[in-house]
């Protein structure tokens, strides 16, 4: 070992010891028991119903972009819940701990509230890391994974196996951060880390190491994914899908993945240097020996700010798909929208310093970054006006997905305006590191969450063939919005009242009432989580009544609504020829929406492979071994990974061919399956009941197959 | 797969790759790293010239990796690599340039001068 770690170390187990398992912690120990019991129940249920083979063949080893996307989304939702529980614990701690004096629960070992400062520090660090990188990013990558190939008329991603690899490496990162709950502890220095507190001398435990390797793994997975997305959109577009016909969501995916590809390496380098400091004894980020503390902050935000736009741009893309569909109009200002997307992406590289305006680099530098930050408001404003103009004089339907999209616009407005305030260095000096900043970026991230829920409701019928329950989707929306209002508006006020972020003990009794309001907000959020789960349950229970045809909403616009719902594994029986920007709307308006391919051709599909699962598992072992400094395990897993990669590269994947006759049969079955689910439905079609809107080029001779949501607005 | 069944070995990107160029790139990058390490650990130069020298090594290593390992150049048959190069230059200027400017301004205000550095008081 190059550095002397405090505490015991053995060649076999590294720093791992029984004492590292927090079985005396009154929160973690019961949680551990519950999770173990739930895990045993799950394994027992899968075994009892004999589903292991199904799970392995159909899901774990799949290279199908839709299934990988679904698994990404499930992973993201689970982590969203974990991050939410962290938030709930923080809010409860601050509510209990507020005020002067000694008000802690002695049984928990806390002087204030119910958490010790060390535990509280781990919770806010995990909350931030999880929400941004393990909840928002997988949710967005998952939706892009499903929708981008469908929107460009591709059979799969350019590199199906690489896609699976990205998922399983991200899953390895999730497992690594989850295991830090029960083995050792997690980092306590914030989700982005501060030099020099993460140096070994000041954080001797394994928490920072867990943090480093979780981030490294998720950065690796996302970089691989971004290469795949770019190659897919550049190379795999259907004939006729020119760049000027690309759907806005795909454009936003392109811009976001350019940012991801160029910025994630910065994060990996920054963390590799932290790793060098902690494992090799270098001094990149210490004050002595020529190191520089702020260099870390600089390198981190060099990635961090592009990452922020990497998560917001796909959300903008989702809003841009939902609003036209429920306004029954094409998107207003397509070209301006695409240019605005790329302007935001371009500006994202030159604003990172606004995360540390208070560093002390003087007025000239601050001015440049301040102006650059304000520039972001221009393309974002263009987008907001475009969405508003799309809705203007449209035939609006306030379905659940539309409510989420419009809600996202309100959050964007609040988050954007407070962002403009924060872009002024003078303001920034006043509220730096206060909860005002925290409230600001929660507005922006919740804008993403709103867009994601809207997108999940919007595209769910495409992937699964039936709609989610509209009423419960709306109930969840209003509960979630009430929770957002109650938690984050007091937070803006507390920021102005001088509350700094990450306080385990908010000492000022004047803040108490706002903490109580925030706690009520958290309770409302809990109700919205229950409404979400109930929505899923009700929708699956009543799925037979909510089956949909190819065009699930009747007013959908882009290419993905042409193929069957649920999307067959080959996506399109024949690769479609693209005639217009909004292909589904164009075909509906010209009476081609019912037309089927008149001939079929043999297609080539990739084989499933377990290699991605094995490599994902091995990367988890590498991360775990590095965290606990078990060198033999790390080296063994690394060598095994390389050997598996060489084996896979040598073998390649010849794929398999589905003959034309077989394709015809599969297509007939898929079509039959879809229309069987529709027999009970009246042939009404869409919100307009098949009427010609002002924007139709011509009347449709065939009624669209869409079904109205359960309680849509009656047409006047 | 919508692309043909053509042999991937025949793709121009793959054709450009050769064992020789990978080895050359690897050896050049390793030698530059070794040189920088020896210079720093032996403290062969004064701090500021040392800083400039290892920066020069890093720049040469970056160019060697881009050319020999990533095969990014401005030849016509490799249009996407050229696009990547065009993308790389402004990003390089932004990240390194703005960081340099930011830290030079910071050091002017907060740090003692590095021995051997011109223009600092």
mmCIF file of C-alpha atoms in Angstrom, chain B residues 30 56 61 110:
data_model
loop_
_atom_site.group_PDB
_atom_site.id
_atom_site.type_symbol
_atom_site.label_atom_id
_atom_site.label_comp_id
_atom_site.label_asym_id
_atom_site.label_seq_id
_atom_site.Cartn_x
_atom_site.Cartn_y
_atom_site.Cartn_z
ATOM 1 C CA UNK B 30 4.283 6.515 -21.824
ATOM 2 C CA UNK B 56 4.383 20.814 -22.735
ATOM 3 C CA UNK B 61 0.908 13.396 -25.123
ATOM 4 C CA UNK B 110 -4.667 35.152 -3.118
#
